[in-house]
Short mmCIF file of N, CA and C in Angstrom, two decimals:
data_model
loop_
_atom_site.label_atom_id
_atom_site.label_comp_id
_atom_site.label_asym_id
_atom_site.label_seq_id
_atom_site.Cartn_x
_atom_site.Cartn_y
_atom_site.Cartn_z
N MET A 145 40.78 -12.18 -46.42
CA MET A 145 41.74 -11.11 -46.79
C MET A 145 41.85 -11.14 -48.25
N GLY A 146 42.13 -9.99 -48.85
CA GLY A 146 42.49 -9.93 -50.24
C GLY A 146 41.29 -10.06 -51.13
N LYS A 147 40.05 -9.89 -50.58
CA LYS A 147 38.86 -10.03 -51.42
C LYS A 147 38.63 -8.83 -52.20
N ILE A 148 38.48 -9.00 -53.46
CA ILE A 148 38.22 -7.87 -54.36
C ILE A 148 36.73 -7.69 -54.47
N THR A 149 36.32 -6.42 -54.13
CA THR A 149 34.96 -6.10 -54.15
C THR A 149 34.54 -5.52 -55.59
N ALA A 150 33.32 -5.53 -55.86
CA ALA A 150 32.85 -5.02 -57.13
C ALA A 150 33.15 -3.54 -57.35
N SER A 151 33.16 -2.83 -56.14
CA SER A 151 33.33 -1.32 -56.17
C SER A 151 34.70 -0.97 -56.76
N ARG A 152 35.69 -1.81 -56.70
CA ARG A 152 36.92 -1.52 -57.25
C ARG A 152 36.94 -1.44 -58.74
N GLU A 153 36.17 -2.29 -59.37
CA GLU A 153 36.02 -2.29 -60.85
C GLU A 153 35.03 -1.35 -61.33
N THR A 154 33.94 -1.12 -60.63
CA THR A 154 32.85 -0.29 -61.07
C THR A 154 32.91 1.19 -60.64
N LEU A 155 33.95 1.51 -59.87
CA LEU A 155 34.05 2.89 -59.36
C LEU A 155 34.46 3.84 -60.45
N LYS A 156 33.56 4.86 -60.74
CA LYS A 156 33.75 5.84 -61.74
C LYS A 156 34.44 7.06 -61.11
N PRO A 157 35.27 7.78 -61.90
CA PRO A 157 35.79 9.04 -61.35
C PRO A 157 34.78 10.09 -61.07
N ASP A 158 35.07 11.02 -60.09
CA ASP A 158 34.01 11.97 -59.77
C ASP A 158 33.83 13.00 -60.91
N PRO A 159 32.66 13.57 -61.02
CA PRO A 159 32.37 14.49 -62.19
C PRO A 159 33.22 15.66 -62.37
N ARG A 160 33.68 16.33 -61.28
CA ARG A 160 34.33 17.60 -61.45
C ARG A 160 35.83 17.41 -61.73
N TYR A 161 36.48 16.55 -60.98
CA TYR A 161 37.91 16.46 -61.00
C TYR A 161 38.43 15.19 -61.76
N LYS A 162 37.52 14.35 -62.12
CA LYS A 162 37.91 13.11 -62.83
C LYS A 162 38.87 12.21 -61.97
N SER A 163 38.66 12.23 -60.77
CA SER A 163 39.62 11.47 -59.80
C SER A 163 38.98 10.28 -59.17
N ILE A 164 39.58 9.15 -59.26
CA ILE A 164 39.05 8.00 -58.59
C ILE A 164 39.10 8.13 -57.05
N MET A 165 40.25 8.72 -56.55
CA MET A 165 40.42 8.90 -55.12
C MET A 165 39.33 9.86 -54.53
N ALA A 166 38.94 10.87 -55.27
CA ALA A 166 37.89 11.86 -54.84
C ALA A 166 36.56 10.97 -54.85
N SER A 167 36.28 10.17 -55.78
CA SER A 167 35.15 9.44 -55.89
C SER A 167 34.98 8.45 -54.67
N LYS A 168 36.09 7.78 -54.40
CA LYS A 168 36.09 6.92 -53.21
C LYS A 168 35.83 7.63 -51.91
N PHE A 169 36.46 8.81 -51.88
CA PHE A 169 36.23 9.58 -50.70
C PHE A 169 34.81 10.03 -50.44
N ILE A 170 34.21 10.41 -51.58
CA ILE A 170 32.81 10.84 -51.60
C ILE A 170 31.92 9.75 -51.12
N ASN A 171 32.22 8.54 -51.60
CA ASN A 171 31.50 7.32 -51.28
C ASN A 171 31.59 7.06 -49.78
N CYS A 172 32.77 7.32 -49.19
CA CYS A 172 32.94 7.01 -47.81
C CYS A 172 32.34 8.09 -46.95
N LEU A 173 32.25 9.33 -47.51
CA LEU A 173 31.62 10.44 -46.83
C LEU A 173 30.09 10.30 -46.83
N MET A 174 29.59 9.62 -47.79
CA MET A 174 28.09 9.51 -48.00
C MET A 174 27.45 8.75 -46.83
N GLN A 175 26.38 9.22 -46.40
CA GLN A 175 25.63 8.55 -45.36
C GLN A 175 24.12 8.40 -45.84
N ASP A 176 23.56 7.21 -45.54
CA ASP A 176 22.20 6.85 -45.95
C ASP A 176 21.96 6.92 -47.47
N GLY A 177 22.96 6.76 -48.25
CA GLY A 177 22.83 6.70 -49.75
C GLY A 177 22.61 8.14 -50.29
N LYS A 178 22.95 9.14 -49.55
CA LYS A 178 22.72 10.56 -50.14
C LYS A 178 23.99 11.01 -50.75
N LYS A 179 24.25 10.57 -52.01
CA LYS A 179 25.48 10.88 -52.70
C LYS A 179 25.55 12.32 -53.08
N THR A 180 24.42 12.88 -53.45
CA THR A 180 24.41 14.29 -53.90
C THR A 180 24.81 15.19 -52.75
N THR A 181 24.36 14.96 -51.59
CA THR A 181 24.72 15.70 -50.36
C THR A 181 26.26 15.52 -50.05
N ALA A 182 26.73 14.31 -50.23
CA ALA A 182 28.17 14.05 -49.98
C ALA A 182 29.02 14.80 -51.00
N GLN A 183 28.56 14.83 -52.27
CA GLN A 183 29.30 15.57 -53.27
C GLN A 183 29.29 17.05 -53.00
N GLU A 184 28.14 17.64 -52.54
CA GLU A 184 28.06 19.02 -52.12
C GLU A 184 29.05 19.34 -50.96
N VAL A 185 29.05 18.44 -50.03
CA VAL A 185 30.05 18.70 -48.90
C VAL A 185 31.53 18.69 -49.47
N PHE A 186 31.84 17.73 -50.28
CA PHE A 186 33.20 17.52 -50.76
C PHE A 186 33.56 18.73 -51.61
N TYR A 187 32.72 19.12 -52.57
CA TYR A 187 33.07 20.17 -53.49
C TYR A 187 33.07 21.47 -52.76
N GLY A 188 32.24 21.67 -51.72
CA GLY A 188 32.27 22.86 -50.88
C GLY A 188 33.61 22.94 -50.14
N ALA A 189 34.11 21.86 -49.73
CA ALA A 189 35.41 21.82 -49.05
C ALA A 189 36.51 22.11 -50.10
N MET A 190 36.34 21.61 -51.29
CA MET A 190 37.38 21.89 -52.34
C MET A 190 37.37 23.40 -52.66
N ASP A 191 36.19 24.00 -52.78
CA ASP A 191 36.14 25.42 -53.01
C ASP A 191 36.76 26.27 -51.96
N GLU A 192 36.52 25.86 -50.62
CA GLU A 192 37.13 26.44 -49.50
C GLU A 192 38.70 26.37 -49.53
N LEU A 193 39.23 25.13 -49.96
CA LEU A 193 40.64 24.96 -50.13
C LEU A 193 41.21 25.85 -51.17
N LYS A 194 40.45 26.07 -52.24
CA LYS A 194 40.87 26.90 -53.36
C LYS A 194 41.12 28.37 -52.84
N LYS A 195 40.17 28.76 -51.95
CA LYS A 195 40.21 30.13 -51.30
C LYS A 195 41.55 30.27 -50.49
N ARG A 196 41.78 29.25 -49.71
CA ARG A 196 42.95 29.23 -48.80
C ARG A 196 44.22 29.16 -49.50
N ILE A 197 44.35 28.30 -50.52
CA ILE A 197 45.62 28.11 -51.26
C ILE A 197 45.35 28.37 -52.70
N PRO A 198 45.27 29.64 -53.14
CA PRO A 198 44.83 30.03 -54.53
C PRO A 198 45.84 29.53 -55.64
N ASP A 199 47.11 29.37 -55.24
CA ASP A 199 48.08 29.08 -56.28
C ASP A 199 48.17 27.55 -56.58
N GLN A 200 47.37 26.73 -55.93
CA GLN A 200 47.40 25.27 -56.13
C GLN A 200 45.98 24.74 -56.39
N GLU A 201 45.88 23.69 -57.24
CA GLU A 201 44.66 23.01 -57.50
C GLU A 201 44.13 22.31 -56.30
N PRO A 202 42.84 22.54 -55.91
CA PRO A 202 42.40 21.85 -54.68
C PRO A 202 42.45 20.32 -54.72
N ILE A 203 42.30 19.71 -55.83
CA ILE A 203 42.46 18.21 -55.89
C ILE A 203 43.83 17.75 -55.55
N ASP A 204 44.82 18.59 -55.94
CA ASP A 204 46.25 18.17 -55.53
C ASP A 204 46.45 18.34 -54.06
N VAL A 205 45.81 19.34 -53.52
CA VAL A 205 45.96 19.60 -52.03
C VAL A 205 45.26 18.44 -51.32
N PHE A 206 44.11 17.95 -51.87
CA PHE A 206 43.37 16.80 -51.30
C PHE A 206 44.29 15.55 -51.36
N THR A 207 44.84 15.30 -52.55
CA THR A 207 45.62 14.09 -52.74
C THR A 207 46.90 14.11 -51.85
N GLN A 208 47.52 15.30 -51.70
CA GLN A 208 48.60 15.33 -50.91
C GLN A 208 48.32 15.13 -49.40
N ALA A 209 47.16 15.65 -48.99
CA ALA A 209 46.67 15.53 -47.60
C ALA A 209 46.42 14.06 -47.25
N VAL A 210 45.83 13.33 -48.23
CA VAL A 210 45.52 11.88 -47.99
C VAL A 210 46.87 11.13 -47.99
N GLU A 211 47.88 11.54 -48.87
CA GLU A 211 49.21 10.91 -48.78
C GLU A 211 49.84 11.15 -47.48
N ASN A 212 49.77 12.33 -46.89
CA ASN A 212 50.39 12.62 -45.64
C ASN A 212 49.84 11.87 -44.52
N VAL A 213 48.54 11.44 -44.62
CA VAL A 213 47.90 10.76 -43.47
C VAL A 213 48.08 9.23 -43.59
N LYS A 214 48.48 8.75 -44.73
CA LYS A 214 48.59 7.29 -44.92
C LYS A 214 49.68 6.76 -44.01
N PRO A 215 49.35 5.62 -43.28
CA PRO A 215 50.43 5.01 -42.46
C PRO A 215 51.20 4.01 -43.30
N HIS A 216 52.51 3.97 -42.98
CA HIS A 216 53.32 3.03 -43.69
C HIS A 216 53.59 1.68 -42.86
N ILE A 217 53.38 1.75 -41.59
CA ILE A 217 53.58 0.62 -40.75
C ILE A 217 52.56 0.74 -39.67
N GLU A 218 52.06 -0.46 -39.13
CA GLU A 218 51.11 -0.50 -38.04
C GLU A 218 51.41 -1.69 -37.20
N VAL A 219 50.77 -1.77 -36.07
CA VAL A 219 50.99 -2.93 -35.18
C VAL A 219 49.76 -3.88 -35.33
N ARG A 220 50.08 -5.13 -35.38
CA ARG A 220 49.02 -6.17 -35.46
C ARG A 220 49.22 -7.19 -34.26
N SER A 221 48.17 -7.60 -33.81
CA SER A 221 48.19 -8.54 -32.62
C SER A 221 48.58 -9.91 -33.12
N LYS A 222 49.56 -10.56 -32.52
CA LYS A 222 49.91 -11.92 -32.89
C LYS A 222 50.15 -12.80 -31.67
N ARG A 223 49.45 -13.86 -31.59
CA ARG A 223 49.55 -14.82 -30.44
C ARG A 223 50.68 -15.77 -30.61
N VAL A 224 51.58 -15.73 -29.62
CA VAL A 224 52.72 -16.69 -29.69
C VAL A 224 52.87 -17.23 -28.30
N GLY A 225 52.64 -18.61 -28.17
CA GLY A 225 52.80 -19.29 -26.96
C GLY A 225 51.99 -18.79 -25.77
N GLY A 226 50.72 -18.40 -26.02
CA GLY A 226 49.81 -17.99 -25.00
C GLY A 226 49.90 -16.48 -24.72
N ALA A 227 50.79 -15.77 -25.38
CA ALA A 227 50.92 -14.39 -25.08
C ALA A 227 50.64 -13.68 -26.41
N ALA A 228 49.96 -12.48 -26.32
CA ALA A 228 49.65 -11.68 -27.59
C ALA A 228 50.62 -10.57 -27.67
N TYR A 229 51.33 -10.43 -28.73
CA TYR A 229 52.27 -9.44 -28.98
C TYR A 229 51.86 -8.48 -29.97
N GLN A 230 52.15 -7.20 -29.84
CA GLN A 230 51.87 -6.14 -30.85
C GLN A 230 53.07 -6.19 -31.79
N VAL A 231 52.86 -6.77 -32.98
CA VAL A 231 53.97 -6.93 -33.93
C VAL A 231 53.87 -5.83 -35.02
N PRO A 232 54.88 -5.02 -35.26
CA PRO A 232 54.84 -4.05 -36.33
C PRO A 232 54.92 -4.67 -37.70
N MET A 233 54.03 -4.22 -38.59
CA MET A 233 53.99 -4.86 -39.98
C MET A 233 53.77 -3.77 -40.96
N GLN A 234 54.23 -3.96 -42.21
CA GLN A 234 53.91 -3.09 -43.34
C GLN A 234 52.45 -3.12 -43.64
N VAL A 235 52.00 -1.86 -44.20
CA VAL A 235 50.61 -1.79 -44.51
C VAL A 235 50.54 -1.72 -46.07
N ASN A 236 49.66 -2.59 -46.67
CA ASN A 236 49.52 -2.50 -48.05
C ASN A 236 48.82 -1.23 -48.55
N ARG A 237 48.86 -0.96 -49.86
CA ARG A 237 48.42 0.24 -50.47
C ARG A 237 47.03 0.51 -50.22
N THR A 238 46.17 -0.48 -50.43
CA THR A 238 44.68 -0.29 -50.38
C THR A 238 44.32 0.00 -48.89
N ARG A 239 44.98 -0.73 -48.03
CA ARG A 239 44.64 -0.46 -46.55
C ARG A 239 45.16 0.90 -46.13
N GLN A 240 46.30 1.34 -46.57
CA GLN A 240 46.81 2.70 -46.33
C GLN A 240 45.78 3.68 -46.69
N GLN A 241 45.23 3.58 -47.95
CA GLN A 241 44.33 4.60 -48.40
C GLN A 241 43.04 4.53 -47.57
N SER A 242 42.47 3.31 -47.26
CA SER A 242 41.27 3.27 -46.54
C SER A 242 41.43 3.76 -45.12
N LEU A 243 42.58 3.48 -44.55
CA LEU A 243 42.83 3.98 -43.15
C LEU A 243 42.93 5.51 -43.12
N ALA A 244 43.66 6.10 -44.16
CA ALA A 244 43.73 7.52 -44.24
C ALA A 244 42.31 8.25 -44.35
N VAL A 245 41.50 7.70 -45.24
CA VAL A 245 40.21 8.22 -45.49
C VAL A 245 39.36 8.13 -44.21
N ARG A 246 39.42 6.98 -43.69
CA ARG A 246 38.66 6.72 -42.43
C ARG A 246 39.12 7.75 -41.25
N TRP A 247 40.37 7.94 -41.10
CA TRP A 247 40.85 8.84 -40.10
C TRP A 247 40.43 10.23 -40.38
N LEU A 248 40.54 10.64 -41.61
CA LEU A 248 40.13 11.99 -42.00
C LEU A 248 38.62 12.19 -41.65
N LEU A 249 37.82 11.28 -42.11
CA LEU A 249 36.37 11.39 -41.88
C LEU A 249 36.04 11.34 -40.37
N LYS A 250 36.70 10.56 -39.58
CA LYS A 250 36.46 10.45 -38.17
C LYS A 250 36.86 11.80 -37.53
N ALA A 251 37.97 12.33 -37.95
CA ALA A 251 38.36 13.74 -37.35
C ALA A 251 37.22 14.75 -37.75
N VAL A 252 36.75 14.76 -38.96
CA VAL A 252 35.72 15.66 -39.38
C VAL A 252 34.45 15.48 -38.61
N ARG A 253 34.01 14.19 -38.43
CA ARG A 253 32.73 13.93 -37.72
C ARG A 253 32.83 14.15 -36.23
N ASP A 254 34.04 14.06 -35.65
CA ASP A 254 34.22 14.32 -34.22
C ASP A 254 34.09 15.72 -33.81
N LYS A 255 34.41 16.65 -34.81
CA LYS A 255 34.24 18.12 -34.57
C LYS A 255 32.76 18.50 -34.65
N LYS A 256 32.37 19.43 -33.80
CA LYS A 256 30.94 19.88 -33.73
C LYS A 256 30.79 21.33 -33.91
N GLY A 257 29.62 21.72 -34.33
CA GLY A 257 29.26 23.13 -34.35
C GLY A 257 29.50 23.94 -35.62
N ARG A 258 29.99 23.29 -36.60
CA ARG A 258 30.22 24.09 -37.94
C ARG A 258 29.71 23.21 -39.06
N PRO A 259 29.47 23.91 -40.26
CA PRO A 259 29.06 23.03 -41.39
C PRO A 259 30.16 22.06 -41.84
N THR A 260 29.80 20.92 -42.27
CA THR A 260 30.71 19.80 -42.52
C THR A 260 31.74 20.20 -43.57
N HIS A 261 31.35 20.91 -44.60
CA HIS A 261 32.32 21.28 -45.66
C HIS A 261 33.49 22.12 -45.09
N LEU A 262 33.18 23.00 -44.11
CA LEU A 262 34.26 23.81 -43.47
C LEU A 262 35.18 22.89 -42.60
N LYS A 263 34.57 22.00 -41.90
CA LYS A 263 35.29 21.07 -41.02
C LYS A 263 36.25 20.22 -41.93
N LEU A 264 35.66 19.79 -43.01
CA LEU A 264 36.42 18.95 -43.93
C LEU A 264 37.62 19.69 -44.52
N ALA A 265 37.32 20.97 -44.91
CA ALA A 265 38.44 21.83 -45.56
C ALA A 265 39.45 22.10 -44.46
N ASP A 266 39.05 22.26 -43.20
CA ASP A 266 40.02 22.50 -42.14
C ASP A 266 40.89 21.26 -41.97
N GLU A 267 40.29 20.09 -41.95
CA GLU A 267 41.10 18.86 -41.66
C GLU A 267 42.06 18.59 -42.85
N LEU A 268 41.59 18.76 -44.06
CA LEU A 268 42.37 18.61 -45.30
C LEU A 268 43.52 19.56 -45.30
N TYR A 269 43.27 20.81 -44.98
CA TYR A 269 44.29 21.80 -44.90
C TYR A 269 45.38 21.46 -43.91
N ALA A 270 44.89 21.04 -42.74
CA ALA A 270 45.77 20.62 -41.59
C ALA A 270 46.61 19.42 -42.02
N ALA A 271 46.01 18.41 -42.68
CA ALA A 271 46.68 17.19 -43.11
C ALA A 271 47.71 17.54 -44.22
N TYR A 272 47.36 18.50 -45.08
CA TYR A 272 48.22 19.05 -46.07
C TYR A 272 49.57 19.55 -45.45
N ASN A 273 49.40 20.28 -44.34
CA ASN A 273 50.51 20.90 -43.63
C ASN A 273 51.10 19.93 -42.62
N ARG A 274 50.78 18.66 -42.57
CA ARG A 274 51.28 17.70 -41.65
C ARG A 274 50.94 18.02 -40.21
N GLU A 275 49.69 18.33 -40.02
CA GLU A 275 49.21 18.59 -38.69
C GLU A 275 47.70 18.18 -38.58
N GLY A 276 47.07 18.36 -37.47
CA GLY A 276 45.56 18.08 -37.38
C GLY A 276 45.38 16.68 -36.80
N THR A 277 44.17 16.34 -36.46
CA THR A 277 43.80 15.15 -35.82
C THR A 277 44.12 13.92 -36.60
N ALA A 278 43.85 13.85 -37.88
CA ALA A 278 44.13 12.60 -38.61
C ALA A 278 45.62 12.33 -38.76
N TYR A 279 46.40 13.43 -38.80
CA TYR A 279 47.83 13.26 -38.96
C TYR A 279 48.39 12.80 -37.66
N THR A 280 47.78 13.29 -36.51
CA THR A 280 48.21 12.88 -35.19
C THR A 280 48.01 11.38 -34.97
N GLN A 281 46.87 10.93 -35.54
CA GLN A 281 46.45 9.50 -35.44
C GLN A 281 47.48 8.69 -36.23
N ARG A 282 47.98 9.10 -37.29
CA ARG A 282 49.06 8.42 -38.07
C ARG A 282 50.38 8.35 -37.27
N GLU A 283 50.65 9.47 -36.68
CA GLU A 283 51.89 9.53 -35.86
C GLU A 283 51.80 8.69 -34.72
N ASN A 284 50.70 8.52 -34.07
CA ASN A 284 50.53 7.58 -32.98
C ASN A 284 50.72 6.16 -33.40
N VAL A 285 50.14 5.82 -34.56
CA VAL A 285 50.28 4.43 -35.12
C VAL A 285 51.79 4.18 -35.37
N HIS A 286 52.49 5.13 -35.97
CA HIS A 286 53.92 4.91 -36.20
C HIS A 286 54.68 4.81 -34.98
N ARG A 287 54.36 5.66 -33.94
CA ARG A 287 55.01 5.67 -32.62
C ARG A 287 54.90 4.33 -31.96
N MET A 288 53.65 3.79 -32.04
CA MET A 288 53.34 2.40 -31.48
C MET A 288 54.16 1.35 -32.08
N ALA A 289 54.24 1.45 -33.53
CA ALA A 289 55.03 0.40 -34.25
C ALA A 289 56.44 0.55 -33.82
N ASP A 290 57.09 1.81 -33.63
CA ASP A 290 58.39 1.97 -33.33
C ASP A 290 58.68 1.44 -31.86
N ALA A 291 57.73 1.55 -31.00
CA ALA A 291 57.90 1.13 -29.62
C ALA A 291 57.98 -0.39 -29.57
N ASN A 292 57.28 -1.01 -30.44
CA ASN A 292 57.22 -2.46 -30.49
C ASN A 292 58.20 -3.14 -31.44
N LYS A 293 59.22 -2.43 -31.82
CA LYS A 293 60.23 -2.93 -32.87
C LYS A 293 60.79 -4.28 -32.31
N ALA A 294 60.88 -4.43 -31.04
CA ALA A 294 61.51 -5.63 -30.45
C ALA A 294 60.79 -6.90 -30.88
N PHE A 295 59.49 -6.77 -31.19
CA PHE A 295 58.76 -7.98 -31.54
C PHE A 295 58.69 -8.20 -33.09
N ALA A 296 59.41 -7.52 -33.87
CA ALA A 296 59.36 -7.53 -35.37
C ALA A 296 59.70 -8.90 -35.82
N HIS A 297 60.54 -9.66 -35.08
CA HIS A 297 60.88 -10.98 -35.54
C HIS A 297 59.69 -12.02 -35.54
N PHE A 298 58.58 -11.57 -34.92
CA PHE A 298 57.40 -12.48 -34.94
C PHE A 298 56.54 -12.25 -36.23
N ALA A 299 56.93 -11.31 -37.02
CA ALA A 299 56.13 -11.01 -38.24
C ALA A 299 56.48 -12.06 -39.29
N TRP A 300 55.50 -12.85 -39.64
CA TRP A 300 55.73 -13.89 -40.69
C TRP A 300 54.60 -14.01 -41.55
#
């Protein structure tokens, strides 16, 4: 745990918005090393968001969507005296971001039948409005942590 990878230091901001978060998202979106394709999908989604919300910058909508999906608390399994308890624990910042990105991309990849940039724009728009599949995932994690509050004293 706590291992710092080279990507954290060498990650460059994306070319259009100069955002580290967008660059990280594009890297996670990328499959088989096809970064140009991932960038086309991401920027296509940003253009679609610009059409839907003309009075705001699409990168701000993207950032807010990721913020809305970030979990603040999660349950972790802890073995105590032969029994495994689901213990609610705080989530650190880097894990919050990686979970949010992972949930957004999973929601996009699970939908079928439309171009990826449109599915991504839909999911980001929904997350921006505090709804959608990725936001539901976050709510489920928070609900699970809330239900297991009785075991919080096991967190050490």
